[in-house]
């Protein structure tokens, strides 16, 4: 294929070349931005091409890549074949990274809101003006409302650590991350069972149950690719999902489980395994805490009982339990990731974690793997200052039984800001995060924003959150910036370290958040806490890995050949009992069920549907819908509805429908699908945007965050995104 930027591939052809597990390529697109950057007489020519290692940032996986650069223009992104975690692949989104870099919708210089919020009137500022203004606003809030009057919300990123550090030295405890919209209830459940959150040895397992995880579309490397490899070797895959996802389509068995009832299925499996003594008794005696209590507890949860709840036949539950036990310990109940399902998500995930414990798969081939040694050093930073007039704690403290203090709960934080209790928050620093699209109940987020005097967003594009901000600062994309080092692991891929250096110079006037924070710190007389360069920071991180700098330079990745299995040999578990906890004593002390007790989910009222959330392989959250190459794969979202349910409402394929919940509504086209339960509907997220700065998708589809109600998991405070009931009606033209 040609790499001449003047003969760009068509977007349709792009599809043929891209895709998981293929080393696909893509050349630069003919965007106005790219043309502006490349002098027309300078045609790119392979003879002066340079190749640079980096790590993809089109989603969280950080797959290793090699960028081809010609005349300072990135013309091709290829997988780094030495990068084991992604098994030498870049997915469709990874390939489309070029269109993100050269997106004409990129933010180009600092913008100050003129007009009302959301009116789209902006004044261009110089960086000095923008940073002076931001520092002044932060200081004003600190003086009037204490330093905790500013909320910091960093998204998932290698530089987010600096936002946390800035919040600490600035003096605010109020930090919420994207995690409380994502995986905190899963983390809670596994921490409270095993003492840590595991990886899954998908490649070597013999049997895997995925419930509410869609690995062939929601890509996690290496799991998604290892699942394909292991299936070829005969590994059995059982999927529970109310939708017929791509993972369901390729599974041995798919059960369209009644949403919210997975716990019934897992408790019944445990019931069979215990009553038929299908577990390793010597192992259980040595490693597990609370088997007696659990045996007593699950007596009530027979497969026949479970069938009535989850709608999976009792005979299948019994058979699956026996098959699973026979494959153990190389058998996994996949822990999943985004667990923002229900109000009892932590307990649902606890039932899965407990079953894993009973399979004896912890720290063994084909089972759940403990964290391995990566070897990065913690960077010593000066002690953060203490501010006497600060309140005692974060604003959302105590709002959920077992919240994570580092991540907080966006839902509870938002409620507390609106109530202004126990104290007011007036400022918001948002980095690489788009809560107006990713947090349920958009109106409520807008209500929270009305309480704030100053909102600053650092992004690469005019996201909805940027659109509603007061000051918008342009950041460089991953191909233009230097990042700290980051440790990665997953499945049986080696623990490794990656980093990023600019592949091309930063475009426009974009500035990395590290530099923004450093300059703000200087203006706030906190410069001594940011008195280091990113290069120095990274050197400190790598100081105990003597070969890392060479490996990163020559291979684009450093491997630490640390132990993969048997990491816990001779070690005790980081739990209260120092064993794997089937029965959690700490929960009991706090008045929380020490073992998962089944509670039937709220019934879908007649004439309503349950809305479920889920992703596809070509979008990342709410970020890539506007990407020139990717948005053509799905130019707008549609409502998945079962043909029978649609017929009852007089809805035909492609009809415009109104979807409404207790908190919001949206209009989009209907897509009739046999592969969804009759009581459930689904739509992709990231559409129905407020921002006119996202020109490919503005005015298209409906916003899921607008429709989702903001229930949350009782224990972790994680957003519970599958608790919303909606009404669907055909729109009469
Ligand atoms: N392509 C792509 N890959 C990604 C991402 C992305 O945005 N795009 N995001 C990454 C991130 S941050 C995350 S957290 C992961 C998410 O990875 P997953 O958690 O695997 O992804 P989801 O698509 O959210 O899968 C949730 C599935 O649960 C189903 N479901 C809903 N209710 C129930 C229920 O009660 N029971 C059961 N059994 N199933 C139910 C939904 O129909 C949906 O298919 O993906 C990561 N990978
Ligand atoms: N409806 C619905 N809501 C969901 C989910 C869902 O499946 N459906 N999934 C949930 C999950 S699992 C998660 S993890 C969260 C994720 O939610 P968020 O953390 O909000 O992630 P994104 O929606 O991808 O928003 C990331 C923002 O970062 C910007 N960005 C991208 N690259 C860069 C960069 O290099 N620098 C800077 N400064 N900005 C950049 C993008 O333009 C975008 O505005 O959403 C949660 N919310
Ligand atoms: S899974 Fe795809 S988008 Fe995510 S990091 Fe890897 S190549 Fe990039
Ligand atoms: Mo996530």
PDB file of N, CA and C and ligand atoms in Angstrom, residues 57 100 155-157 178 181-182 338 431-435 437-439 458-461 463 475-478 481 613-615 620-623 685 704-705 708 721, ligand 2:
ATOM      1  N   UNK A  57      -3.049   5.559  22.521  1.00  0.00           N
ATOM      2  CA  UNK A  57      -3.863   6.168  23.584  1.00  0.00           C
ATOM      3  C   UNK A  57      -5.293   6.372  23.088  1.00  0.00           C
ATOM      4  N   UNK A 100      -7.197  11.345  14.651  1.00  0.00           N
ATOM      5  CA  UNK A 100      -7.346  12.110  15.904  1.00  0.00           C
ATOM      6  C   UNK A 100      -6.289  13.218  15.961  1.00  0.00           C
ATOM      7  N   UNK A 155      -8.974  12.275  33.994  1.00  0.00           N
ATOM      8  CA  UNK A 155      -9.387  11.039  33.326  1.00  0.00           C
ATOM      9  C   UNK A 155      -8.249  10.037  33.338  1.00  0.00           C
ATOM     10  N   UNK A 156      -8.436   8.973  32.576  1.00  0.00           N
ATOM     11  CA  UNK A 156      -7.443   7.906  32.554  1.00  0.00           C
ATOM     12  C   UNK A 156      -6.267   8.331  31.659  1.00  0.00           C
ATOM     13  N   UNK A 157      -5.100   8.532  32.254  1.00  0.00           N
ATOM     14  CA  UNK A 157      -3.971   9.038  31.470  1.00  0.00           C
ATOM     15  C   UNK A 157      -2.674   8.921  32.247  1.00  0.00           C
ATOM     16  N   UNK A 178     -12.445   8.953  36.619  1.00  0.00           N
ATOM     17  CA  UNK A 178     -13.451   8.240  35.819  1.00  0.00           C
ATOM     18  C   UNK A 178     -13.827   6.903  36.441  1.00  0.00           C
ATOM     19  N   UNK A 181     -17.266   5.720  37.424  1.00  0.00           N
ATOM     20  CA  UNK A 181     -18.236   5.418  36.367  1.00  0.00           C
ATOM     21  C   UNK A 181     -17.890   4.081  35.739  1.00  0.00           C
ATOM     22  N   UNK A 182     -16.874   3.440  36.288  1.00  0.00           N
ATOM     23  CA  UNK A 182     -16.307   2.275  35.596  1.00  0.00           C
ATOM     24  C   UNK A 182     -16.251   1.047  36.489  1.00  0.00           C
ATOM     25  N   UNK A 338     -16.063  -2.978  33.505  1.00  0.00           N
ATOM     26  CA  UNK A 338     -17.065  -1.955  33.807  1.00  0.00           C
ATOM     27  C   UNK A 338     -18.218  -2.643  34.557  1.00  0.00           C
ATOM     28  N   UNK A 431      -9.608  17.220  33.401  1.00  0.00           N
ATOM     29  CA  UNK A 431      -8.557  16.839  32.455  1.00  0.00           C
ATOM     30  C   UNK A 431      -8.905  15.516  31.785  1.00  0.00           C
ATOM     31  N   UNK A 432      -8.975  15.511  30.472  1.00  0.00           N
ATOM     32  CA  UNK A 432      -9.156  14.278  29.678  1.00  0.00           C
ATOM     33  C   UNK A 432     -10.312  13.414  30.184  1.00  0.00           C
ATOM     34  N   UNK A 433     -11.398  14.055  30.416  1.00  0.00           N
ATOM     35  CA  UNK A 433     -12.543  13.368  31.016  1.00  0.00           C
ATOM     36  C   UNK A 433     -13.750  14.174  30.562  1.00  0.00           C
ATOM     37  N   UNK A 434     -14.845  13.480  30.319  1.00  0.00           N
ATOM     38  CA  UNK A 434     -15.990  14.176  29.736  1.00  0.00           C
ATOM     39  C   UNK A 434     -17.284  13.802  30.468  1.00  0.00           C
ATOM     40  N   UNK A 435     -17.404  14.236  31.722  1.00  0.00           N
ATOM     41  CA  UNK A 435     -18.533  13.793  32.547  1.00  0.00           C
ATOM     42  C   UNK A 435     -19.908  14.101  31.943  1.00  0.00           C
ATOM     43  N   UNK A 437     -20.902  13.463  29.159  1.00  0.00           N
ATOM     44  CA  UNK A 437     -21.304  12.318  28.345  1.00  0.00           C
ATOM     45  C   UNK A 437     -21.112  10.996  29.081  1.00  0.00           C
ATOM     46  N   UNK A 438     -20.227  10.963  30.069  1.00  0.00           N
ATOM     47  CA  UNK A 438     -19.916   9.657  30.648  1.00  0.00           C
ATOM     48  C   UNK A 438     -20.519   9.435  32.033  1.00  0.00           C
ATOM     49  N   UNK A 439     -21.134  10.433  32.608  1.00  0.00           N
ATOM     50  CA  UNK A 439     -21.772  10.232  33.915  1.00  0.00           C
ATOM     51  C   UNK A 439     -23.288  10.290  33.726  1.00  0.00           C
ATOM     52  N   UNK A 458      -9.175  20.808  30.204  1.00  0.00           N
ATOM     53  CA  UNK A 458      -8.014  20.588  29.341  1.00  0.00           C
ATOM     54  C   UNK A 458      -8.335  19.381  28.464  1.00  0.00           C
ATOM     55  N   UNK A 459      -8.426  19.574  27.169  1.00  0.00           N
ATOM     56  CA  UNK A 459      -8.850  18.494  26.271  1.00  0.00           C
ATOM     57  C   UNK A 459      -8.178  18.691  24.923  1.00  0.00           C
ATOM     58  N   UNK A 460      -8.330  17.686  24.068  1.00  0.00           N
ATOM     59  CA  UNK A 460      -7.828  17.870  22.696  1.00  0.00           C
ATOM     60  C   UNK A 460      -8.944  18.344  21.775  1.00  0.00           C
ATOM     61  N   UNK A 461     -10.185  18.158  22.215  1.00  0.00           N
ATOM     62  CA  UNK A 461     -11.328  18.517  21.371  1.00  0.00           C
ATOM     63  C   UNK A 461     -12.344  19.285  22.203  1.00  0.00           C
ATOM     64  N   UNK A 463     -15.080  18.869  23.729  1.00  0.00           N
ATOM     65  CA  UNK A 463     -16.027  17.888  24.274  1.00  0.00           C
ATOM     66  C   UNK A 463     -17.221  18.650  24.832  1.00  0.00           C
ATOM     67  N   UNK A 475      -4.737  20.527  24.613  1.00  0.00           N
ATOM     68  CA  UNK A 475      -3.660  19.601  24.974  1.00  0.00           C
ATOM     69  C   UNK A 475      -3.155  18.897  23.719  1.00  0.00           C
ATOM     70  N   UNK A 476      -1.905  18.465  23.758  1.00  0.00           N
ATOM     71  CA  UNK A 476      -1.397  17.670  22.640  1.00  0.00           C
ATOM     72  C   UNK A 476      -1.919  16.235  22.730  1.00  0.00           C
ATOM     73  N   UNK A 477      -2.070  15.587  21.606  1.00  0.00           N
ATOM     74  CA  UNK A 477      -2.497  14.183  21.634  1.00  0.00           C
ATOM     75  C   UNK A 477      -1.297  13.314  22.008  1.00  0.00           C
ATOM     76  N   UNK A 478      -1.565  12.010  22.140  1.00  0.00           N
ATOM     77  CA  UNK A 478      -0.504  11.092  22.579  1.00  0.00           C
ATOM     78  C   UNK A 478       0.668  11.038  21.606  1.00  0.00           C
ATOM     79  N   UNK A 481       3.286  14.121  22.581  1.00  0.00           N
ATOM     80  CA  UNK A 481       3.757  14.503  23.916  1.00  0.00           C
ATOM     81  C   UNK A 481       4.674  13.466  24.557  1.00  0.00           C
ATOM     82  N   UNK A 613     -26.251  -0.607  28.995  1.00  0.00           N
ATOM     83  CA  UNK A 613     -25.108   0.120  28.465  1.00  0.00           C
ATOM     84  C   UNK A 613     -24.115  -0.900  27.906  1.00  0.00           C
ATOM     85  N   UNK A 614     -23.385  -0.545  26.891  1.00  0.00           N
ATOM     86  CA  UNK A 614     -22.347  -1.453  26.380  1.00  0.00           C
ATOM     87  C   UNK A 614     -21.632  -0.801  25.226  1.00  0.00           C
ATOM     88  N   UNK A 615     -20.453  -1.294  24.901  1.00  0.00           N
ATOM     89  CA  UNK A 615     -19.677  -0.606  23.861  1.00  0.00           C
ATOM     90  C   UNK A 615     -19.503  -1.445  22.617  1.00  0.00           C
ATOM     91  N   UNK A 620     -14.379   4.478  21.458  1.00  0.00           N
ATOM     92  CA  UNK A 620     -13.937   4.479  22.851  1.00  0.00           C
ATOM     93  C   UNK A 620     -14.800   5.473  23.591  1.00  0.00           C
ATOM     94  N   UNK A 621     -15.598   4.966  24.498  1.00  0.00           N
ATOM     95  CA  UNK A 621     -16.453   5.836  25.305  1.00  0.00           C
ATOM     96  C   UNK A 621     -17.099   6.900  24.433  1.00  0.00           C
ATOM     97  N   UNK A 622     -16.802   8.160  24.777  1.00  0.00           N
ATOM     98  CA  UNK A 622     -17.446   9.259  24.055  1.00  0.00           C
ATOM     99  C   UNK A 622     -16.409  10.036  23.261  1.00  0.00           C
ATOM    100  N   UNK A 623     -15.260   9.418  22.998  1.00  0.00           N
ATOM    101  CA  UNK A 623     -14.145  10.153  22.430  1.00  0.00           C
ATOM    102  C   UNK A 623     -14.023  10.015  20.924  1.00  0.00           C
ATOM    103  N   UNK A 685     -23.260   4.905  23.345  1.00  0.00           N
ATOM    104  CA  UNK A 685     -23.117   6.211  23.988  1.00  0.00           C
ATOM    105  C   UNK A 685     -22.274   7.158  23.135  1.00  0.00           C
ATOM    106  N   UNK A 704     -26.998   9.142  25.695  1.00  0.00           N
ATOM    107  CA  UNK A 704     -27.359   8.159  26.708  1.00  0.00           C
ATOM    108  C   UNK A 704     -27.261   8.737  28.120  1.00  0.00           C
ATOM    109  N   UNK A 705     -26.245   9.568  28.346  1.00  0.00           N
ATOM    110  CA  UNK A 705     -26.067  10.153  29.683  1.00  0.00           C
ATOM    111  C   UNK A 705     -27.272  11.011  30.074  1.00  0.00           C
ATOM    112  N   UNK A 708     -29.949   8.124  31.192  1.00  0.00           N
ATOM    113  CA  UNK A 708     -29.648   7.235  32.329  1.00  0.00           C
ATOM    114  C   UNK A 708     -29.895   7.926  33.665  1.00  0.00           C
ATOM    115  N   UNK A 721     -25.372   1.881  36.135  1.00  0.00           N
ATOM    116  CA  UNK A 721     -25.970   2.366  34.884  1.00  0.00           C
ATOM    117  C   UNK A 721     -27.049   1.483  34.290  1.00  0.00           C
TER     118      UNK A 721
HETATM  119  N1  LIG B   2     -23.510   5.903  28.682  1.00  0.00           N
HETATM  120  C1  LIG B   2     -22.354   5.369  29.076  1.00  0.00           C
HETATM  121  N2  LIG B   2     -21.603   5.990  29.994  1.00  0.00           N
HETATM  122  C2  LIG B   2     -20.418   5.448  30.377  1.00  0.00           C
HETATM  123  C3  LIG B   2     -19.963   4.221  29.864  1.00  0.00           C
HETATM  124  C4  LIG B   2     -20.782   3.581  28.882  1.00  0.00           C
HETATM  125  O1  LIG B   2     -20.436   2.503  28.372  1.00  0.00           O
HETATM  126  N3  LIG B   2     -21.957   4.193  28.516  1.00  0.00           N
HETATM  127  N4  LIG B   2     -18.769   3.708  30.292  1.00  0.00           N
HETATM  128  C5  LIG B   2     -18.197   4.176  31.541  1.00  0.00           C
HETATM  129  C6  LIG B   2     -16.756   3.845  31.616  1.00  0.00           C
HETATM  130  S1  LIG B   2     -16.357   2.200  31.775  1.00  0.00           S
HETATM  131  C7  LIG B   2     -15.781   4.750  31.615  1.00  0.00           C
HETATM  132  S2  LIG B   2     -14.142   4.248  31.848  1.00  0.00           S
HETATM  133  C8  LIG B   2     -16.075   6.169  31.472  1.00  0.00           C
HETATM  134  C9  LIG B   2     -15.085   6.923  30.570  1.00  0.00           C
HETATM  135  O2  LIG B   2     -15.490   8.234  30.501  1.00  0.00           O
HETATM  136  P1  LIG B   2     -14.443   9.428  30.297  1.00  0.00           P
HETATM  137  O3  LIG B   2     -13.323   9.304  31.244  1.00  0.00           O
HETATM  138  O4  LIG B   2     -15.240  10.683  30.366  1.00  0.00           O
HETATM  139  O5  LIG B   2     -13.864   9.114  28.877  1.00  0.00           O
HETATM  140  P2  LIG B   2     -14.223   9.691  27.460  1.00  0.00           P
HETATM  141  O6  LIG B   2     -15.663   9.721  27.249  1.00  0.00           O
HETATM  142  O7  LIG B   2     -13.426   8.900  26.513  1.00  0.00           O
HETATM  143  O8  LIG B   2     -13.682  11.184  27.532  1.00  0.00           O
HETATM  144  C10 LIG B   2     -12.348  11.454  27.483  1.00  0.00           C
HETATM  145  C11 LIG B   2     -12.114  12.906  27.092  1.00  0.00           C
HETATM  146  O9  LIG B   2     -10.715  13.042  26.916  1.00  0.00           O
HETATM  147  C12 LIG B   2     -10.441  13.712  25.709  1.00  0.00           C
HETATM  148  N5  LIG B   2      -9.122  13.276  25.247  1.00  0.00           N
HETATM  149  C13 LIG B   2      -8.778  12.229  24.470  1.00  0.00           C
HETATM  150  N6  LIG B   2      -7.445  12.185  24.319  1.00  0.00           N
HETATM  151  C14 LIG B   2      -6.924  13.203  25.007  1.00  0.00           C
HETATM  152  C15 LIG B   2      -5.583  13.657  25.261  1.00  0.00           C
HETATM  153  O10 LIG B   2      -4.627  13.099  24.792  1.00  0.00           O
HETATM  154  N7  LIG B   2      -5.454  14.722  26.094  1.00  0.00           N
HETATM  155  C16 LIG B   2      -6.516  15.353  26.641  1.00  0.00           C
HETATM  156  N8  LIG B   2      -6.293  16.367  27.457  1.00  0.00           N
HETATM  157  N9  LIG B   2      -7.783  14.971  26.404  1.00  0.00           N
HETATM  158  C17 LIG B   2      -7.980  13.902  25.611  1.00  0.00           C
HETATM  159  C18 LIG B   2     -11.575  13.380  24.796  1.00  0.00           C
HETATM  160  O11 LIG B   2     -11.716  14.369  23.793  1.00  0.00           O
HETATM  161  C19 LIG B   2     -12.764  13.317  25.772  1.00  0.00           C
HETATM  162  O12 LIG B   2     -13.363  14.561  25.912  1.00  0.00           O
HETATM  163  O13 LIG B   2     -17.395   6.332  30.947  1.00  0.00           O
HETATM  164  C20 LIG B   2     -18.373   5.666  31.719  1.00  0.00           C
HETATM  165  N10 LIG B   2     -19.670   6.121  31.284  1.00  0.00           N
END
